[in-house]
Amino acid sequence: MVEAQRIEDNVTRQGDADEAGGQYLTFMLAGEEYGVEILKVQEIKGWDTVTPIPNTPDHVLGVLNLRGAVVPIVDLRSRFSLDSIVYGPTTVVVVVKMLDEDQERTVGLVVDAVADVYRLESNEIQPAPDMGGTIHTDFVRGLATVEEKMVILLEVDSLIEFRDVDDGAPSSTDDAALQAEAV
Amino acid sequence: MPIDIDMAEIAQLFIEESMEGLDIMESGLLNLDLGDANSETMNAIFRAAHSIKGGGATFGFTEISEFAHHLETLLDEMRQGERPVTRDGVDLMLQSVDCIRDMINSLSSGEVDTTRAEELEIQLEKMLNSETCVNTAQQDISTSIGADEGRAVTTAPESGWDIRFKPHPGMLKSCNDPLRILKELEQLGEIDVCSEGGTDLILGDFDPEECLLSWRVTLNGDAVRSQIEEVFAWVTDECDFAIEPIGGDAEIQKQDLAVKSASEETPANSGKETNTKKASPPRKAVKSSTSKQEGGSIRVNIDKVDALINLVGELVITQSMLSRFNGDFDFTQIEGLREGLSQLSRNTRELQESVMAIRMLPISFAFSRFPRLVRDTGNALDKKFELRLLGESTELDKTVLEKIGDPLVHLVRNSLDHGLETPEVRLAAGKPETGVLELNAYHEGGSIVIQVIDDGAGINKDKVLQKARERGLVGPDETLSDDRINNLIFVPGFSTVDEVSDLSGRGVGMDVVRRNIADLGGDVSVQSETGIGSTFTIRLPLTLAILDGQLIRVGKQSYIISLVSIVETIQTTTDKVNAIAGKFELFKLREEYLPVLRLHELLGIEADSTRIDDGLLVVAEANGQRIGIFVDDLLEQQQVVIKSLEANYRQMQGISGATILGDGTVALILDVPGMIRLFFEQNSDAGTVSDVA
């Protein structure tokens, strides 16, 4: 049922944000607060070393064993072209379920820290302005203001590409070494 | 009365059982000694045909049961010795087996095509009548196919049927309700029921348990006679009924009458058959309910299940033994704990093996189709073949077994068509007239080897080489070893046959075979000697879920290479490695120069050292290409469970999957053929960083 609702959401979302209301989990990334639909979140777990996959974009850190499933881990800072930091005690992995065409895939997002859970009505959510450059507008579902702060609501399903072949050159920076130092 | 879900499951069972029955019939027919009809084989064939007929009728697959009925009749006469077993007869029956198989296959997909069945029925009928020659005068093949069959083919008259239904007074006592029959008629089309009143309905003597009424029903719609008769099938002894078409022309009526008289005999002759036909649901229901069954089931030998239960029992004992240590543990008990743990690891391994064994089936399932194939091909090509099957009880994973069938058929056809010569050519070459094709299967290490061996002409190396040069696959001055030439036939688009034959030679053959086998993680190669014969060797992993892996280390990362693809591991020195154009490195292994694939470069990670002297070269082979993979270290060998990367991310070139190691971390499984491809692609791009994702 949730699935059906989700698909419906996806359909009706085109153009306006009328149906975007609901609960959002927010997290911090370089001082900004971002939110994802809470129904998309499977769990939140602490940062753990990952196994890098060769020849993948930089933001794909590698794969992790999540109770027997092999799950890719994406660094959201890197995904949004933000400066990378040394992972600290608040660094967490938000495990989300993405809908890629008809297939549901589990992906971990590395964020600086988890923040809060808000209930937002659809009229509180504004469509994202065209920002150009740094953050791709496709990622953004809309903006909301909570207690005078801006929260960027993300479109979980479009955060990573699953069959894109134009990832460019093989990852030049050595993620493994970088992560190992961090831990 | 549509089939409900349970019925659909049982129907699926019928399909599976029938398939087995057909296999029995087929192999039986092939083994049938001509002229010896009273053998055990004949009985086995007959029993199989009978079960299919019975099952078909029970589940309402009337087309199948009726067709099988003819086959059964013929078989029965042969079994009783009333009719000699002839080659023609066996051929016809083999065709019938095929036909039933097609019909059953089409049941699962929904559409049943009866045209072939009808043609064969005519032939069977002819054969049945060939001695007795009864009714030949009336036999108008184009319109009526046997009295018994008439019901099925009777077309519905346009305006419907006029049905008179008069139950016997005692009908209610046998729990048959006329109302039910009328309701069923209603499902066939629009009905108009008119009660014709009771006989001697005197209120004073009225017995409420007697049925004294009778009805006249006008049924509009395109129901066929057989459907109406089915409604009355339970009560033929309990009532009088008559079915007549409304407004049909005289001819149809006449035919109907003839048919009716025939069909009315049926209940008297075999009550059982009528009862089962009663269960026939409207055909649409069958279609919809059988088409969705795709999952398939598996038959497991009871011994395997027992072994599994024993192992679980042992596991429980080990668990209780270990749980002793849970309470108060002191170090004097460490020995006991160790013992328990080693027992646990043994139990786990055995349990794993037994669970895998459940999926293991003997290869005879894949081999069983070949006697027939060889026979038919022999007839079609006017060649004489002898088929030898060896190692039929060799077991392999069900998935592998299912997927190996088609490539194997292709190889066998290829050997029969191109490999083995015609009797004249064979005699001229001083060989026995009959060509021998041998299928051999055996286990070797962690893999299964299947060989297709023929004693035919062998591969014409000159022709292959010439063709390869024509297509630019081989340079004009290049010299190749015999083995390399032979294996050229697996290159896409390669076929040496100039004319396209019915059986093979479309040029889509061998490369598809190789690709299908490669998809299963296996490999195929050919050895051939001109004039003596060819041997195709397929090597496959026993199972797709577990892999015997060698853990290797590059820098801080561990990877797994399938043990099957590793030839050897050597330590070499820098002076034995030469670089071509400063980039492409080769090293000399005995008499051969092999390229060096530096894993750290290919994977873009940091290695302990880039000096050849500090690391190891793992010599791996795939698709006939050998390569030295440079790694930092070899770690242990272990069996790993393959997890797909694709499930949550995507497929990566050079990586066949991932696994979870004992410490809970993920290790990637390297795909040697993919890596080799990637390596050559990168090098052919002359130093530019290629798009490799």
Short mmCIF file of N, CA and C in Angstrom, two decimals, chain A residues 49-57 59-60 63-72 100 103-107 160-174 176-177 180, chain B residues 556-559 599 601-607 642-655 657-661 663-668 670 678 682 689-693:
data_model
loop_
_atom_site.label_atom_id
_atom_site.label_comp_id
_atom_site.label_asym_id
_atom_site.label_seq_id
_atom_site.Cartn_x
_atom_site.Cartn_y
_atom_site.Cartn_z
N THR A 49 33.48 1.21 8.15
CA THR A 49 34.29 1.18 6.94
C THR A 49 33.56 0.40 5.83
N VAL A 50 33.78 0.86 4.62
CA VAL A 50 33.12 0.22 3.50
C VAL A 50 34.17 -0.40 2.58
N THR A 51 33.67 -1.26 1.71
CA THR A 51 34.56 -1.84 0.69
C THR A 51 34.39 -1.03 -0.58
N PRO A 52 35.44 -0.35 -1.03
CA PRO A 52 35.28 0.49 -2.22
C PRO A 52 35.02 -0.34 -3.47
N ILE A 53 34.23 0.19 -4.36
CA ILE A 53 34.03 -0.46 -5.66
C ILE A 53 34.87 0.31 -6.67
N PRO A 54 35.72 -0.37 -7.39
CA PRO A 54 36.56 0.33 -8.35
C PRO A 54 35.75 0.92 -9.49
N ASN A 55 36.29 1.95 -10.10
CA ASN A 55 35.71 2.56 -11.29
C ASN A 55 34.28 3.05 -11.10
N THR A 56 34.02 3.63 -9.93
CA THR A 56 32.71 4.23 -9.71
C THR A 56 32.94 5.71 -9.42
N PRO A 57 31.90 6.54 -9.54
CA PRO A 57 32.08 7.96 -9.24
C PRO A 57 32.55 8.16 -7.79
N HIS A 59 31.49 9.91 -5.38
CA HIS A 59 30.53 9.94 -4.27
C HIS A 59 30.07 8.54 -3.85
N VAL A 60 30.31 7.54 -4.67
CA VAL A 60 29.98 6.17 -4.25
C VAL A 60 31.19 5.65 -3.47
N VAL A 63 30.64 -0.45 -0.78
CA VAL A 63 29.50 -1.24 -0.34
C VAL A 63 29.69 -1.70 1.10
N LEU A 64 28.57 -1.94 1.74
CA LEU A 64 28.57 -2.31 3.14
C LEU A 64 27.69 -3.55 3.32
N ASN A 65 28.04 -4.35 4.30
CA ASN A 65 27.21 -5.50 4.62
C ASN A 65 26.11 -5.07 5.58
N LEU A 66 24.90 -5.03 5.09
CA LEU A 66 23.78 -4.67 5.95
C LEU A 66 22.95 -5.94 6.18
N ARG A 67 23.28 -6.62 7.23
CA ARG A 67 22.61 -7.89 7.56
C ARG A 67 22.50 -8.82 6.35
N GLY A 68 23.61 -9.01 5.68
CA GLY A 68 23.63 -9.98 4.59
C GLY A 68 23.36 -9.39 3.23
N ALA A 69 22.83 -8.17 3.19
CA ALA A 69 22.63 -7.54 1.88
C ALA A 69 23.81 -6.63 1.60
N VAL A 70 24.21 -6.58 0.35
CA VAL A 70 25.32 -5.72 -0.03
C VAL A 70 24.74 -4.39 -0.50
N VAL A 71 25.03 -3.33 0.26
CA VAL A 71 24.35 -2.06 0.06
C VAL A 71 25.38 -0.98 -0.31
N PRO A 72 25.14 -0.24 -1.38
CA PRO A 72 26.07 0.83 -1.73
C PRO A 72 25.94 2.02 -0.78
N ASP A 100 13.87 2.72 -8.16
CA ASP A 100 14.51 2.91 -9.45
C ASP A 100 13.68 2.17 -10.46
N GLN A 103 12.09 -1.16 -9.44
CA GLN A 103 12.87 -1.91 -8.48
C GLN A 103 13.20 -1.07 -7.26
N GLU A 104 13.03 -1.65 -6.10
CA GLU A 104 13.38 -0.94 -4.89
C GLU A 104 14.81 -1.29 -4.51
N ARG A 105 15.62 -0.29 -4.29
CA ARG A 105 17.01 -0.52 -3.95
C ARG A 105 17.32 0.16 -2.63
N THR A 106 18.15 -0.49 -1.84
CA THR A 106 18.53 0.04 -0.55
C THR A 106 19.90 0.72 -0.70
N VAL A 107 19.98 1.95 -0.27
CA VAL A 107 21.21 2.72 -0.41
C VAL A 107 21.48 3.47 0.89
N ILE A 160 20.94 8.89 -6.69
CA ILE A 160 22.03 8.26 -7.44
C ILE A 160 21.50 7.57 -8.69
N GLU A 161 22.38 7.48 -9.67
CA GLU A 161 22.01 6.83 -10.93
C GLU A 161 22.44 5.37 -10.84
N PHE A 162 21.60 4.52 -11.36
CA PHE A 162 21.92 3.11 -11.29
C PHE A 162 22.44 2.57 -12.61
N ARG A 163 22.11 3.23 -13.68
CA ARG A 163 22.59 2.65 -14.94
C ARG A 163 23.26 3.69 -15.83
N ASP A 164 23.65 4.78 -15.22
CA ASP A 164 24.36 5.82 -15.95
C ASP A 164 25.74 5.29 -16.34
N VAL A 165 26.12 5.42 -17.59
CA VAL A 165 27.45 4.97 -17.98
C VAL A 165 28.45 6.11 -18.06
N ASP A 166 27.96 7.34 -18.03
CA ASP A 166 28.87 8.47 -18.17
C ASP A 166 29.35 8.99 -16.83
N ASP A 167 29.98 8.11 -16.09
CA ASP A 167 30.45 8.54 -14.80
C ASP A 167 31.81 9.21 -14.88
N GLY A 168 32.33 9.28 -16.06
CA GLY A 168 33.63 9.91 -16.22
C GLY A 168 34.76 8.97 -15.88
N ALA A 169 35.85 9.55 -15.54
CA ALA A 169 37.05 8.76 -15.28
C ALA A 169 36.90 7.91 -14.03
N PRO A 170 37.67 6.85 -13.93
CA PRO A 170 37.67 6.06 -12.71
C PRO A 170 38.05 6.93 -11.53
N SER A 171 37.50 6.58 -10.38
CA SER A 171 37.71 7.44 -9.21
C SER A 171 39.20 7.65 -8.99
N SER A 172 39.59 8.90 -9.02
CA SER A 172 41.01 9.19 -8.92
C SER A 172 41.45 9.25 -7.46
N THR A 173 40.67 9.93 -6.65
CA THR A 173 41.04 9.97 -5.24
C THR A 173 40.80 8.60 -4.63
N ASP A 174 41.65 8.25 -3.75
CA ASP A 174 41.53 6.93 -3.17
C ASP A 174 40.62 6.99 -1.95
N ALA A 176 39.28 4.67 -0.30
CA ALA A 176 39.59 3.71 0.75
C ALA A 176 40.60 4.30 1.73
N ALA A 177 41.65 4.88 1.16
CA ALA A 177 42.69 5.43 2.01
C ALA A 177 42.13 6.58 2.84
N ALA A 180 39.94 5.29 5.56
CA ALA A 180 40.71 4.59 6.58
C ALA A 180 41.35 5.59 7.54
N LYS B 556 45.04 -2.44 0.95
CA LYS B 556 44.23 -2.76 2.12
C LYS B 556 42.99 -3.57 1.76
N GLN B 557 42.81 -3.82 0.47
CA GLN B 557 41.59 -4.48 0.03
C GLN B 557 41.79 -5.97 -0.27
N SER B 558 40.78 -6.75 0.05
CA SER B 558 40.79 -8.17 -0.32
C SER B 558 39.80 -8.38 -1.46
N TYR B 559 40.18 -9.20 -2.39
CA TYR B 559 39.28 -9.55 -3.48
C TYR B 559 39.25 -11.07 -3.60
N LEU B 599 46.62 -5.29 -11.00
CA LEU B 599 45.28 -5.13 -10.42
C LEU B 599 45.10 -3.76 -9.79
N GLU B 601 46.31 -0.98 -10.71
CA GLU B 601 46.06 0.02 -11.74
C GLU B 601 44.65 -0.11 -12.29
N LEU B 602 44.27 -1.36 -12.55
CA LEU B 602 42.96 -1.59 -13.15
C LEU B 602 41.85 -1.13 -12.21
N LEU B 603 42.05 -1.37 -10.91
CA LEU B 603 41.00 -1.03 -9.95
C LEU B 603 41.19 0.36 -9.36
N GLY B 604 42.28 0.99 -9.71
CA GLY B 604 42.51 2.34 -9.21
C GLY B 604 42.67 2.41 -7.71
N ILE B 605 43.40 1.50 -7.14
CA ILE B 605 43.64 1.54 -5.69
C ILE B 605 45.14 1.51 -5.44
N GLU B 606 45.51 1.70 -4.18
CA GLU B 606 46.92 1.77 -3.86
C GLU B 606 47.43 0.40 -3.42
N ALA B 607 48.54 -0.02 -3.99
CA ALA B 607 49.12 -1.31 -3.61
C ALA B 607 50.27 -1.10 -2.65
N ILE B 642 27.79 -16.10 -3.20
CA ILE B 642 27.76 -14.97 -4.13
C ILE B 642 26.55 -14.08 -3.87
N LYS B 643 26.80 -12.80 -3.64
CA LYS B 643 25.71 -11.82 -3.50
C LYS B 643 25.81 -10.87 -4.69
N SER B 644 24.67 -10.47 -5.20
CA SER B 644 24.74 -9.62 -6.39
C SER B 644 24.92 -8.16 -6.00
N LEU B 645 25.72 -7.47 -6.78
CA LEU B 645 25.88 -6.03 -6.59
C LEU B 645 24.71 -5.31 -7.23
N GLU B 646 24.16 -5.99 -8.22
CA GLU B 646 23.10 -5.39 -9.02
C GLU B 646 21.84 -5.13 -8.20
N ALA B 647 21.62 -5.97 -7.17
CA ALA B 647 20.37 -5.88 -6.42
C ALA B 647 20.17 -4.46 -5.89
N ASN B 648 21.23 -3.85 -5.37
CA ASN B 648 21.07 -2.52 -4.81
C ASN B 648 21.85 -1.46 -5.56
N TYR B 649 22.76 -1.87 -6.42
CA TYR B 649 23.49 -0.85 -7.15
C TYR B 649 23.41 -1.17 -8.63
N ARG B 650 24.47 -1.59 -9.23
CA ARG B 650 24.39 -1.95 -10.64
C ARG B 650 25.53 -2.89 -10.98
N GLN B 651 25.46 -3.46 -12.16
CA GLN B 651 26.49 -4.38 -12.58
C GLN B 651 27.75 -3.61 -12.92
N MET B 652 28.89 -4.15 -12.53
CA MET B 652 30.14 -3.48 -12.82
C MET B 652 30.97 -4.38 -13.70
N GLN B 653 31.62 -3.81 -14.69
CA GLN B 653 32.47 -4.63 -15.54
C GLN B 653 33.69 -5.08 -14.74
N GLY B 654 34.01 -6.34 -14.87
CA GLY B 654 35.17 -6.88 -14.16
C GLY B 654 34.85 -7.39 -12.78
N ILE B 655 33.62 -7.17 -12.32
CA ILE B 655 33.25 -7.65 -10.99
C ILE B 655 31.99 -8.49 -11.13
N GLY B 657 30.36 -9.96 -8.57
CA GLY B 657 29.48 -9.91 -7.43
C GLY B 657 30.27 -9.58 -6.19
N ALA B 658 29.64 -9.82 -5.05
CA ALA B 658 30.31 -9.54 -3.79
C ALA B 658 30.01 -10.67 -2.84
N THR B 659 30.77 -10.75 -1.79
CA THR B 659 30.46 -11.74 -0.77
C THR B 659 30.78 -11.14 0.58
N ILE B 660 30.31 -11.80 1.63
CA ILE B 660 30.56 -11.30 2.97
C ILE B 660 31.53 -12.25 3.65
N LEU B 661 32.63 -11.70 4.09
CA LEU B 661 33.67 -12.53 4.71
C LEU B 661 33.33 -12.80 6.17
N ASP B 663 34.57 -11.81 8.86
CA ASP B 663 34.54 -10.69 9.79
C ASP B 663 33.41 -9.71 9.49
N GLY B 664 32.53 -10.05 8.55
CA GLY B 664 31.38 -9.21 8.28
C GLY B 664 31.62 -8.15 7.20
N THR B 665 32.85 -8.04 6.74
CA THR B 665 33.08 -7.04 5.69
C THR B 665 32.75 -7.64 4.33
N VAL B 666 32.58 -6.72 3.38
CA VAL B 666 32.23 -7.15 2.03
C VAL B 666 33.51 -7.28 1.20
N ALA B 667 33.63 -8.34 0.45
CA ALA B 667 34.74 -8.46 -0.49
C ALA B 667 34.16 -8.63 -1.89
N LEU B 668 34.79 -7.99 -2.86
CA LEU B 668 34.28 -8.08 -4.23
C LEU B 668 34.85 -9.32 -4.92
N LEU B 670 36.10 -10.89 -8.27
CA LEU B 670 36.57 -10.44 -9.57
C LEU B 670 36.15 -11.43 -10.64
N LEU B 678 38.40 -5.67 -19.90
CA LEU B 678 38.60 -4.31 -19.43
C LEU B 678 40.05 -3.89 -19.62
N GLN B 682 41.38 -0.91 -22.03
CA GLN B 682 42.13 0.24 -21.51
C GLN B 682 43.44 0.40 -22.26
N VAL B 689 42.59 7.81 -20.66
CA VAL B 689 41.76 7.19 -19.63
C VAL B 689 40.39 6.94 -20.24
N SER B 690 40.07 5.66 -20.36
CA SER B 690 38.84 5.34 -21.06
C SER B 690 37.65 5.37 -20.12
N ASP B 691 36.52 5.37 -20.72
CA ASP B 691 35.28 5.32 -19.96
C ASP B 691 35.03 3.86 -19.63
N VAL B 692 35.25 3.51 -18.41
CA VAL B 692 35.24 2.08 -18.11
C VAL B 692 34.04 1.66 -17.30
N ALA B 693 33.24 2.58 -16.86
CA ALA B 693 32.15 2.20 -15.97
C ALA B 693 31.11 1.39 -16.70
#
